[in-house]
Coordinates of C-alpha atoms in Angstrom, one line a residue:
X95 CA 72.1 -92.0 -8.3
X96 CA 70.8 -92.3 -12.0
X97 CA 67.1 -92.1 -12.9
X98 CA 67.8 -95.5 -14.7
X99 CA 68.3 -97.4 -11.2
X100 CA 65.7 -96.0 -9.8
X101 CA 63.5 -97.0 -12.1
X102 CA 64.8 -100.6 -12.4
X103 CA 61.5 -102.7 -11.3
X104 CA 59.0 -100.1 -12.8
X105 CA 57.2 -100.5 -16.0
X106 CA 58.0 -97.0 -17.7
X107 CA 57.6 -95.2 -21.0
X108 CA 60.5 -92.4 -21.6
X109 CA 58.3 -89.4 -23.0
X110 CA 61.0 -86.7 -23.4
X111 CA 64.8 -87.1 -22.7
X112 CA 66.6 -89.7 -21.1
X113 CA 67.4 -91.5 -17.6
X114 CA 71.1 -91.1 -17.6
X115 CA 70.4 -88.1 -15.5
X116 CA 71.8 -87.6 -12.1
X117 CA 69.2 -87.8 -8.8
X118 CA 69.8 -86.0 -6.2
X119 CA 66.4 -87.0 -4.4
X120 CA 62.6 -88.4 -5.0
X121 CA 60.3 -85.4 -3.8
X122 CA 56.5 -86.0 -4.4
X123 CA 55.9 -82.4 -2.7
X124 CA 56.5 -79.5 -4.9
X125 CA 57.2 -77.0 -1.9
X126 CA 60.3 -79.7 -1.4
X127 CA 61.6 -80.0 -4.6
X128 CA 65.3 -79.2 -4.9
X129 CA 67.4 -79.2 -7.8
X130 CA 68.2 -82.5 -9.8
X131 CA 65.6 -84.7 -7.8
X132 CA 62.9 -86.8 -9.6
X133 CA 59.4 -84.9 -8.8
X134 CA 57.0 -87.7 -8.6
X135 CA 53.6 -86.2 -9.7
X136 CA 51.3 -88.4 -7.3
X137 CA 47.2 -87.6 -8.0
X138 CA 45.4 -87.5 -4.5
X139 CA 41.9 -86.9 -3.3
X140 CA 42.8 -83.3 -2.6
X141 CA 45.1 -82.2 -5.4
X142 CA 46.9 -83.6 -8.2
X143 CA 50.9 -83.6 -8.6
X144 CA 50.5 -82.8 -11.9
X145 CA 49.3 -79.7 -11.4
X146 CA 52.8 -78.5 -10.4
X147 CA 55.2 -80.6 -12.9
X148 CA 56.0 -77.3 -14.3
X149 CA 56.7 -75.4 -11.1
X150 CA 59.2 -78.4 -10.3
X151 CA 61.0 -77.8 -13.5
X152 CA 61.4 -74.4 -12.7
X153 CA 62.5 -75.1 -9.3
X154 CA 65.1 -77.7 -10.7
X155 CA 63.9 -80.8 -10.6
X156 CA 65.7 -83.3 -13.5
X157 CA 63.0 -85.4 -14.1
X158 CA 59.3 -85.6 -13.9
X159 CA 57.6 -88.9 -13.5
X160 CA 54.1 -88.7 -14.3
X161 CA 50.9 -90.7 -15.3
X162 CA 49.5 -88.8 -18.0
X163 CA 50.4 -88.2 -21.8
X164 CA 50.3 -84.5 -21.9
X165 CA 52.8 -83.6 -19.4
X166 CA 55.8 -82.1 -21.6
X167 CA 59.0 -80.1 -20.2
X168 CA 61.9 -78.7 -21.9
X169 CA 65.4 -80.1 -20.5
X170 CA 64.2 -82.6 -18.3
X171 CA 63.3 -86.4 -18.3
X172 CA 59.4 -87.0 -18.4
X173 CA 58.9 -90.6 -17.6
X174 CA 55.0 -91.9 -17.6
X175 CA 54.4 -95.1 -15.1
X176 CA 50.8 -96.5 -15.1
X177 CA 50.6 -95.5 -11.2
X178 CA 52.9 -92.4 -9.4
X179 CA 52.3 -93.8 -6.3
X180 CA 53.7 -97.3 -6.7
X181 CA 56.1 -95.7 -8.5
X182 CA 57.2 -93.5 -5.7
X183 CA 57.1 -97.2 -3.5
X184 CA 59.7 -98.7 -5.6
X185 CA 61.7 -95.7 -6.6
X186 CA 62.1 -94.4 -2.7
X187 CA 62.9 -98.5 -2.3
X188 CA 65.8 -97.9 -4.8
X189 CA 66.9 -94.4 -3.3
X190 CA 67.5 -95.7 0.5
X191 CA 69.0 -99.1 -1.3
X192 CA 66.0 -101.6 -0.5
X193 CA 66.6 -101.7 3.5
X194 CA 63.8 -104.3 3.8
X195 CA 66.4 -106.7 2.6
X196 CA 68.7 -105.9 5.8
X197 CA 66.1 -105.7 8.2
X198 CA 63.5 -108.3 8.9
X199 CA 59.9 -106.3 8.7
X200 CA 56.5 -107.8 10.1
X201 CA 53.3 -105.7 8.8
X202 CA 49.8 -105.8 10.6
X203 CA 46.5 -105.0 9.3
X204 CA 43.3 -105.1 11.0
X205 CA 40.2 -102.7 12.0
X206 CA 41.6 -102.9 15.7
X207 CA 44.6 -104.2 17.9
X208 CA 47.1 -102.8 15.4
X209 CA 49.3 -100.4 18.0
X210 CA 48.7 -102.6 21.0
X211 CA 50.5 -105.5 19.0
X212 CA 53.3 -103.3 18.0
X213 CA 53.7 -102.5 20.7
X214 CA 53.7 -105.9 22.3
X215 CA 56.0 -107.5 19.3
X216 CA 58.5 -104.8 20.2
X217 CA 58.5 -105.3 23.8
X218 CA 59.1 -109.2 23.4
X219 CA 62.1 -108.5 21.0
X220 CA 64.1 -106.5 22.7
X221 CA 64.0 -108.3 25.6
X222 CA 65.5 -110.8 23.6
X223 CA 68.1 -108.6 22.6
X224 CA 66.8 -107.3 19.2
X225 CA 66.4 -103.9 18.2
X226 CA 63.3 -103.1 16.9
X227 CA 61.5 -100.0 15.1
X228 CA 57.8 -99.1 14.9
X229 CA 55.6 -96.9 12.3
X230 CA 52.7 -96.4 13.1
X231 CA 49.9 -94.5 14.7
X232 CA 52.2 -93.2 17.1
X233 CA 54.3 -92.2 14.7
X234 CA 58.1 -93.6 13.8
X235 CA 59.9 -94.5 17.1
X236 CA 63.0 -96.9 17.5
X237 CA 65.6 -95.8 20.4
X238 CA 64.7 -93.1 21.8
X239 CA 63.4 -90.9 19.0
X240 CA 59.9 -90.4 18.1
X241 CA 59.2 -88.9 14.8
X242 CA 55.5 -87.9 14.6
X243 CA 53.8 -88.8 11.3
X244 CA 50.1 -87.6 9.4
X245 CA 49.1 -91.5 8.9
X246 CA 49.1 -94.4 10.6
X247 CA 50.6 -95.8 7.8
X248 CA 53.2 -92.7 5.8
X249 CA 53.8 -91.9 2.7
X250 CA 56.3 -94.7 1.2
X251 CA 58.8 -92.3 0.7
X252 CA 59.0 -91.5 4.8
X253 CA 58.6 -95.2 4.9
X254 CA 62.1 -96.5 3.5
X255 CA 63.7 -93.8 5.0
X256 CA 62.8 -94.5 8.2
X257 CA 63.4 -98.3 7.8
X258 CA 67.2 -96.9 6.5
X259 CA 67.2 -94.6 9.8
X260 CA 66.4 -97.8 11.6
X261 CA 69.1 -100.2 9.8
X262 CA 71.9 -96.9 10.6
X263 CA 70.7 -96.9 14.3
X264 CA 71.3 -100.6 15.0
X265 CA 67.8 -101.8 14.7
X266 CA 67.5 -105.7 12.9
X267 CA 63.8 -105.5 12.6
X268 CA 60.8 -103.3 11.8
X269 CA 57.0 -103.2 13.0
X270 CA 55.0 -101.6 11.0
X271 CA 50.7 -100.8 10.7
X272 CA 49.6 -101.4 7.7
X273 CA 46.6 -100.0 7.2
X274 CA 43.7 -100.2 4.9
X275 CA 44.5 -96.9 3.2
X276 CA 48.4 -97.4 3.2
X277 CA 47.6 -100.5 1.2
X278 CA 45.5 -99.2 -0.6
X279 CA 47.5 -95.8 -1.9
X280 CA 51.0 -98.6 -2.4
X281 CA 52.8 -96.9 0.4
X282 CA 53.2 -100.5 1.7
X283 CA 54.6 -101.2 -2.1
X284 CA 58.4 -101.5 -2.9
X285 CA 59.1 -105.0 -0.7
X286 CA 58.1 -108.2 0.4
X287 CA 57.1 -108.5 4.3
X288 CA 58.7 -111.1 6.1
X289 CA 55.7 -111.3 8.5
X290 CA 51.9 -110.5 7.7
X291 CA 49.5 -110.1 10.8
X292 CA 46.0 -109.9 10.8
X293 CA 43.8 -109.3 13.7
X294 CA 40.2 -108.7 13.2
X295 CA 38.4 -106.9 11.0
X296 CA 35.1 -105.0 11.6
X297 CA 33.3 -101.4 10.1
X298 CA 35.9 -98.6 9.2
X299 CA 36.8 -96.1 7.1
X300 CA 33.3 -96.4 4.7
X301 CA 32.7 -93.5 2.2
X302 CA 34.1 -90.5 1.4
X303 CA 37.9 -90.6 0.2
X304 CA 38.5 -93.8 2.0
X305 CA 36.7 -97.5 0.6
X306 CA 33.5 -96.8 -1.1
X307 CA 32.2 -100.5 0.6
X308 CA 33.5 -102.9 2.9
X309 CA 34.4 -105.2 0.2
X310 CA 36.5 -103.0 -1.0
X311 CA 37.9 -102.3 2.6
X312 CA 38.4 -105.9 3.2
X313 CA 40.0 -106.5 0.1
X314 CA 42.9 -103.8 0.7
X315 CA 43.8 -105.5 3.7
X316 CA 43.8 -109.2 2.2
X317 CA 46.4 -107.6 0.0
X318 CA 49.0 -107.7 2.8
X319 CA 49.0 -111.2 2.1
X320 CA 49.9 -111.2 -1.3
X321 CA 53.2 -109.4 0.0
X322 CA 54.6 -111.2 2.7
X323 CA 56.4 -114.1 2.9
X324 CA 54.4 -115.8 6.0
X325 CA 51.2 -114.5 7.3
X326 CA 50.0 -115.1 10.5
X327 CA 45.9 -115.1 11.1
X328 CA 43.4 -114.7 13.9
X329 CA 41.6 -117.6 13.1
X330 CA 38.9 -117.4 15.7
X331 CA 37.3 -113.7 13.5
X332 CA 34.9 -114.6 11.0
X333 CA 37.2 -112.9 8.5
X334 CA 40.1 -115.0 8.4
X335 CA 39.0 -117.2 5.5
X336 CA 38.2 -113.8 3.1
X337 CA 41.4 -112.3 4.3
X338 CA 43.8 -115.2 3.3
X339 CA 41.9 -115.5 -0.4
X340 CA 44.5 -115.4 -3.1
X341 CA 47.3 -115.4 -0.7
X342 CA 50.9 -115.9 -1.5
X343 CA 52.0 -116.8 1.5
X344 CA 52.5 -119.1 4.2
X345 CA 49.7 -119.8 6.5
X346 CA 50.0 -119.8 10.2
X347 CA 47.3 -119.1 12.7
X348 CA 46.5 -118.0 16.1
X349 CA 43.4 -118.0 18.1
X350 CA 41.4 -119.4 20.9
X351 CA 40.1 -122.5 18.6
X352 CA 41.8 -125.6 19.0
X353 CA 42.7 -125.6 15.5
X354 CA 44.9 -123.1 15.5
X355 CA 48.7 -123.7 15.4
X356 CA 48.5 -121.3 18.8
X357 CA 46.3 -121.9 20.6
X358 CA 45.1 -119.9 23.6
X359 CA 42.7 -120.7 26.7
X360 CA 42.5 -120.2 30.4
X361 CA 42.0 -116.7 30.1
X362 CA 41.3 -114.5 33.7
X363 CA 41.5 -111.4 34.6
X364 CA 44.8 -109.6 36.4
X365 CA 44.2 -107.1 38.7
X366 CA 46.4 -105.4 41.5
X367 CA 47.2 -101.8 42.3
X368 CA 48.6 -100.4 39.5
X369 CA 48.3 -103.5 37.0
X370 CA 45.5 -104.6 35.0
X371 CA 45.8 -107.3 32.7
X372 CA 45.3 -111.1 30.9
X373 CA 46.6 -114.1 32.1
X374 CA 46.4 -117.1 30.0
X375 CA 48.0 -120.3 28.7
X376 CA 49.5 -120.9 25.2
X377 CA 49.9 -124.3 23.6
X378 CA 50.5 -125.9 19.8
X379 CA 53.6 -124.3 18.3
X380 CA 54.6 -123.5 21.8
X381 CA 53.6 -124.0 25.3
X382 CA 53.8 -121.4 27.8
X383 CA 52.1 -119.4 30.7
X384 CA 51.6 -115.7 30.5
X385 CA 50.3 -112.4 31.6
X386 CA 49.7 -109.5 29.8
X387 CA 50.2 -106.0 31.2
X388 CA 47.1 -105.1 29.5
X389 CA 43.6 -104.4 30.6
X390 CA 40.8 -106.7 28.5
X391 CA 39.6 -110.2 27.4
X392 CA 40.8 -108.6 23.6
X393 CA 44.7 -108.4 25.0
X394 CA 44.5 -112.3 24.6
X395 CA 44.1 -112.1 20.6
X396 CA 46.5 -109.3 20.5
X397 CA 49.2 -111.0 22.6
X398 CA 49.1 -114.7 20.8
X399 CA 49.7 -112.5 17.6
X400 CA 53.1 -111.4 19.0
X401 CA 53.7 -114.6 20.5
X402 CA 52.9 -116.5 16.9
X403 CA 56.0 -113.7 15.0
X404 CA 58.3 -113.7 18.1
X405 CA 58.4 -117.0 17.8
X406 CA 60.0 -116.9 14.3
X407 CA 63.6 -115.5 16.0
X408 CA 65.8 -116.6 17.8
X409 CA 64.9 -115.4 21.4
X410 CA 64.1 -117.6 24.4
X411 CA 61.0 -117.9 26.4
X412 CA 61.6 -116.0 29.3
X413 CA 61.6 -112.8 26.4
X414 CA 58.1 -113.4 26.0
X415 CA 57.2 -113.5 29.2
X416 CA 58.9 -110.7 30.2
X417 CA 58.0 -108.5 27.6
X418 CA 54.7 -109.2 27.7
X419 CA 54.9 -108.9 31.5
X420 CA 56.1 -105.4 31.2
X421 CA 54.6 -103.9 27.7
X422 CA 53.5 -100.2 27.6
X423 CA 51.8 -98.6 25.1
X424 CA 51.6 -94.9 25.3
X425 CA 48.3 -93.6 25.5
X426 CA 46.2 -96.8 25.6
X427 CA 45.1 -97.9 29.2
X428 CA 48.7 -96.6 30.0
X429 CA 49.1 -97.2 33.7
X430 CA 50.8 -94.4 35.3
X431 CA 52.9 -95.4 38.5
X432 CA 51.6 -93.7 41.8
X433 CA 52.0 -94.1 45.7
X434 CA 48.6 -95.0 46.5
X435 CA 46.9 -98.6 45.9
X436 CA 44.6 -97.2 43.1
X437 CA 45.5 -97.5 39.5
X438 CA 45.7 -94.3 36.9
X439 CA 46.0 -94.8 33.8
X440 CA 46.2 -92.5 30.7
X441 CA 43.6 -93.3 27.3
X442 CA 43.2 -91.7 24.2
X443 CA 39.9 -92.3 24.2
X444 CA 38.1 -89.0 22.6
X445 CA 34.7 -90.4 21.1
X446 CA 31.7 -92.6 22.3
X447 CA 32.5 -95.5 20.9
X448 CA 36.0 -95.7 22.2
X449 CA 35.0 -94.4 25.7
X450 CA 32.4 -97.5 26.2
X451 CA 34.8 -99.9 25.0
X452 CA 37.5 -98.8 27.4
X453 CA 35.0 -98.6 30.4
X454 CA 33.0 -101.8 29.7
X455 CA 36.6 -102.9 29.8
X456 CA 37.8 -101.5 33.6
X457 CA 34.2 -102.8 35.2
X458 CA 35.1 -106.0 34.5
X459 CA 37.9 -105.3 36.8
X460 CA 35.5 -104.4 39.4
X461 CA 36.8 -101.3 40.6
X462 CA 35.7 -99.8 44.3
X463 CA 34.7 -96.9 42.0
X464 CA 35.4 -96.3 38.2
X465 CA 36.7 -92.5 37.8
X466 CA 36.5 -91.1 34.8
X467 CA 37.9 -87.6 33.5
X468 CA 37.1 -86.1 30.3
X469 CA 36.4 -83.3 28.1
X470 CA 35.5 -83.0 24.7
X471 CA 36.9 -81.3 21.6
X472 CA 36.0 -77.8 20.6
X473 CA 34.1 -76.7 16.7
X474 CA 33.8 -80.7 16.6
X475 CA 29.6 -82.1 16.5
X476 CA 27.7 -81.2 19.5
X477 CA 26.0 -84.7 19.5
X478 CA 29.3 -86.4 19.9
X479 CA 29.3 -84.7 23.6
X480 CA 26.1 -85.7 24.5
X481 CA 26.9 -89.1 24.0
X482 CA 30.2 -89.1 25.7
X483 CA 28.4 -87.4 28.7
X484 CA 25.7 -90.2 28.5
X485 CA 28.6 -93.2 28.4
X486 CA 30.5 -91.7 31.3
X487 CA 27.4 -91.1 33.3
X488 CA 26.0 -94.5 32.8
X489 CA 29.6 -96.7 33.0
X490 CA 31.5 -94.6 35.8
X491 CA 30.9 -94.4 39.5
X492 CA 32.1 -90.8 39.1
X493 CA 32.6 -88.5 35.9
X494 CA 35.3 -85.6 36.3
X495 CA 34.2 -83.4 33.3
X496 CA 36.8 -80.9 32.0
X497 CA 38.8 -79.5 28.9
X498 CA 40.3 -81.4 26.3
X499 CA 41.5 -79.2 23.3
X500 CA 38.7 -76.7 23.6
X501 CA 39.9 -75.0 20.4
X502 CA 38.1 -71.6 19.7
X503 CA 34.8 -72.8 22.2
X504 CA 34.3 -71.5 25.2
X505 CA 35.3 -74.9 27.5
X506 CA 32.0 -74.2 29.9
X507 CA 30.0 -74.4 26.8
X508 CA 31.4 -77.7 25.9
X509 CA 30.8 -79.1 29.7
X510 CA 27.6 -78.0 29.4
X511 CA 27.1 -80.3 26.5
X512 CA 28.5 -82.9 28.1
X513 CA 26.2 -82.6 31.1
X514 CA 23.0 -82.6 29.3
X515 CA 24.2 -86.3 28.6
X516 CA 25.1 -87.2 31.8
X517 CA 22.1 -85.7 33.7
X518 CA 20.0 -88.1 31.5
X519 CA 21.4 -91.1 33.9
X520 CA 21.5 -89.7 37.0
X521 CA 25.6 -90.6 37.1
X522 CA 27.6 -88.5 39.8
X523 CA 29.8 -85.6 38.4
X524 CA 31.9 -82.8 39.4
X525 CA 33.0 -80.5 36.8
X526 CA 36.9 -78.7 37.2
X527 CA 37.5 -76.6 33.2
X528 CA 40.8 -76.2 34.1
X529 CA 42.4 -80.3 33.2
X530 CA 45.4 -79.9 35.8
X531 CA 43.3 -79.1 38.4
X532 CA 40.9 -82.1 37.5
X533 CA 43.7 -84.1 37.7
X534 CA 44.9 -82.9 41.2
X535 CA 41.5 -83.5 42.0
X536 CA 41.5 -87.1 40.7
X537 CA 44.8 -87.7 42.8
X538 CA 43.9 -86.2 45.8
X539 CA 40.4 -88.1 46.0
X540 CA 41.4 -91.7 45.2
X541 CA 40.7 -94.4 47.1
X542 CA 41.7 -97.8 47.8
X543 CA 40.6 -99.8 45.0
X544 CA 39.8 -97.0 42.7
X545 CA 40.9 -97.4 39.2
X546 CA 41.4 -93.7 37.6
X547 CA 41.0 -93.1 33.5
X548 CA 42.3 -89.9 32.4
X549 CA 40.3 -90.1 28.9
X550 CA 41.1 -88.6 25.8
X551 CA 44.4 -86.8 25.6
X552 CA 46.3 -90.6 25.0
X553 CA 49.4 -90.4 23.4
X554 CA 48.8 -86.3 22.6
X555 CA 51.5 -83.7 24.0
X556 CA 49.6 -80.5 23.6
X557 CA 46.0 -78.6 24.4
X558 CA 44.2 -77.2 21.7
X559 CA 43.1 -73.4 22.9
X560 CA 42.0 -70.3 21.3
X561 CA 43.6 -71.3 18.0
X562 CA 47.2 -72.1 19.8
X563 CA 49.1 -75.3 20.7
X564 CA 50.8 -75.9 23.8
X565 CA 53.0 -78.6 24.9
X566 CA 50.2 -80.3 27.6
X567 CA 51.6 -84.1 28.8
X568 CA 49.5 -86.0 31.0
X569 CA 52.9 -87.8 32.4
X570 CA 54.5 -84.4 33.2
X571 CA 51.4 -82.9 34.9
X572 CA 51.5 -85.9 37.2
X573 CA 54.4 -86.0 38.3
X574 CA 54.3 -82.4 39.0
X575 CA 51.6 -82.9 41.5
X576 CA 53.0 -86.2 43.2
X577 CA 56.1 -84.1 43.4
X578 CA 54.0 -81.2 45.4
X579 CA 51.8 -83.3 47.5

């Protein structure tokens, strides 16, 4: 491809030579750069791309495109763009020949909710027969591959190729989390959503390299509506009005208000061995029944977002319902199928925060007992433990304290953390270091009513130990001891 088509929506300058030149790839990572690719020299909070125009030139790259004046090369083009990263959008657009314009994409943002409604939008899809990708947190997945990613939201680059993976395997649409920082950093740049989502928006990602306020955090996101071509907005969170400022879009809106154009109410509680979830009642731009295969008042908002997209294609109802009905997501209140009438489930939740939303959650289930197993992470604050000890020990009927990615700590040092938060409520414990044998502990104890939360290890395939990796699934180990008992 010719440096000249890849550079067709991009303001440029031509510093030194020309773009007739031959592309044989857009690398922004100088330990990647092969000969006659375009070496994008992208400036990040760690290190600049700059710093290595010259060792891509000597590596073999044809053309440099860079942001500053005094980047010179012998033999090559050197093309300056006011911004390398929305460059790299548009140029990686042009490379995998614009696949957004095949496939039909839908982009969330939002503090929370993003995965779950993924999740859920996918479900509902292909139960109605279309194919459907995700990238996001739990990495790119459409079939059955999963291709594990650094961000929530990847470099664009990684972006259009995985929506041209997508397009080659059969898939018609794409599902993607749009986060803040993705916005922010233009990996989101290069094409025009069909679909915008927002869910909710509450404090993130303050200070340091990521928004220096929440202004500037709420802005980023509002930007997904500036590049889509309808968005679709919980109108029930106080930031729906900021959020939709200087759109470009289409306005639709979900919510529990009777002003929305979906409107839910009717909302209870599901529960049954081996199911936890929402039912409630839609009505406005459609009028339906449903339940949710998810724990949580929250599913509610999160489901009436997929609804409000789904209903944009051409699937019928009983999709919805279905998919809905049936929707997994791995790692988060992921009910695991067993032979007794309890309910285990699998959660990522690692930190305070998350472990007292996810058991304020389950007691409103009203559990015979609440049964929670945890560890903490190793050379990770000590304070972080104590409160984790302190949640469990308040929240559960039983804490099962134990190892999770120990790292190079002793694991009886990090229980011992944990317990000096749990003794402070007087909350029943046993502690088991090795997790397996928590687990088989868990499972062997369970009684009728019992909901089980193995916490922390979510959507993770590996422990953390003495400075080594090794492939550790929750899934696996259970099935291992169902098998033996």
């Amino acid at each position: 491809m010719k440096l000249e088509q890849l550079l067709t929506r991009i303001n440029y300058t031509v510093l030194s030579g020309n773009t007739d030149a031959d592309i044989t790839d857009v690398i922004y990572d100088s330990r990647k750069v092969i000969k006659g690719c375009a070496f994008v020299c992208l400036v990040g909070s760690a290190a600049d791309g700059h710093k290595f125009a010259a060792d891509a030139v000597k590596k073999g790259a044809a053309a440099l495109i860079v942001s500053r004046d005094d980047i010179t090369a012998e033999g090559v083009a050197v093309i300056k763009v006011d911004d390398t990263r929305k460059a790299l959008a548009f140029m990686s657009a042009e490379y995998f020949d614009n696949p957004a314009d095949t496939l039909k994409t839908i982009g969330i943002t939002g503090t929370k909710g993003k995965t779950t409604t993924a999740a859920m939008i996918r479900s509902v899809l292909e139960k109605g027969g279309i194919k459907t990708g995700i990238i996001g947190t739990l990495g790119i997945l459409y079939g059955d591959k999963v291709i594990k990613t650094a961000n929530t939201t990847p470099e664009s680059y990684e972006i259009q190729k995985a929506l041209r993976d997508m397009i080659n395997d059969g898939c018609k649409c794409c599902v993607m989390e749009a986060s803040s920082l993705g916005i922010k950093w233009h990996r989101t740049d290069g094409f025009i959503f069909d679909y915008g989502i927002f869910t909710n928006f509450s404090h993130d990602h303050i200070g340091g390299v990521e928004h220096p306020t929440m202004e500037d955090y709420l802005e980023c996101k509002s930007r997904l509506f500036r590049q889509c071509t309808t968005g679709i907005i919980n109108i029930d969170d106080p930031a729906a009005d900021k959020m939709t400022e200087n759109h470009t879009c289409r306005i639709e809106t979900y919510g529990c208000s009777e002003k929305a154009d979906l409107c839910a109410s009717g909302a209870e509680l599901l529960s049954r061995p081996g199911y936890l979830g929402v039912h409630f009642d839609v009505s406005g731009k459609l009028n339906m029944s449903l339940d949710v295969a998810i724990p949580g008042m929250f599913t509610v908002h999160n489901a009436l977002a997929a609804v409000a997209v789904c209903s944009h294609f051409n699937i019928p109802q009983s999709a919805v319902r279905d998919g809905l009905n049936e929707v997994r997501v791995k790692g988060r209140v992921e009910p695991v199928k067993v032979p007794g009438n309890y309910t285990l489930l699998i959660d990522y939740a690692h930190n305070a925060v998350s472990m007292e939303n996810i058991l304020t959650t389950l007691r409103e289930y009203k559990p015979a007992r609440l049964i929670t197993l945890f560890g903490a992470g190793g050379n990770r604050p000590r304070d972080r433990r104590f409160e984790m000890g302190e949640i469990s020990g308040r929240l559960s009927d039983l804490s099962v304290i134990t190892e999770d990615n120990s790292r190079f700590e002793d694991v009886n040092d990090i229980i011992a953390d944990i317990l000096t938060g749990i003794k402070k409520t007087g909350g029943e414990y046993v502690t088991i270091p090795d997790r397996t044998d928590a687990i088989r502990y868990c499972i062997e104890n369970a009684r009728d009513g019992d909901i089980i939360v193995l916490a922390g290890k979510g959507h993770e395939d590996y422990q953390d130990k003495n400075g080594k990796k090794t492939h550790y699934d929750e899934r696996e180990v259970i099935a291992e001891i169902l098998e033996n008992n």
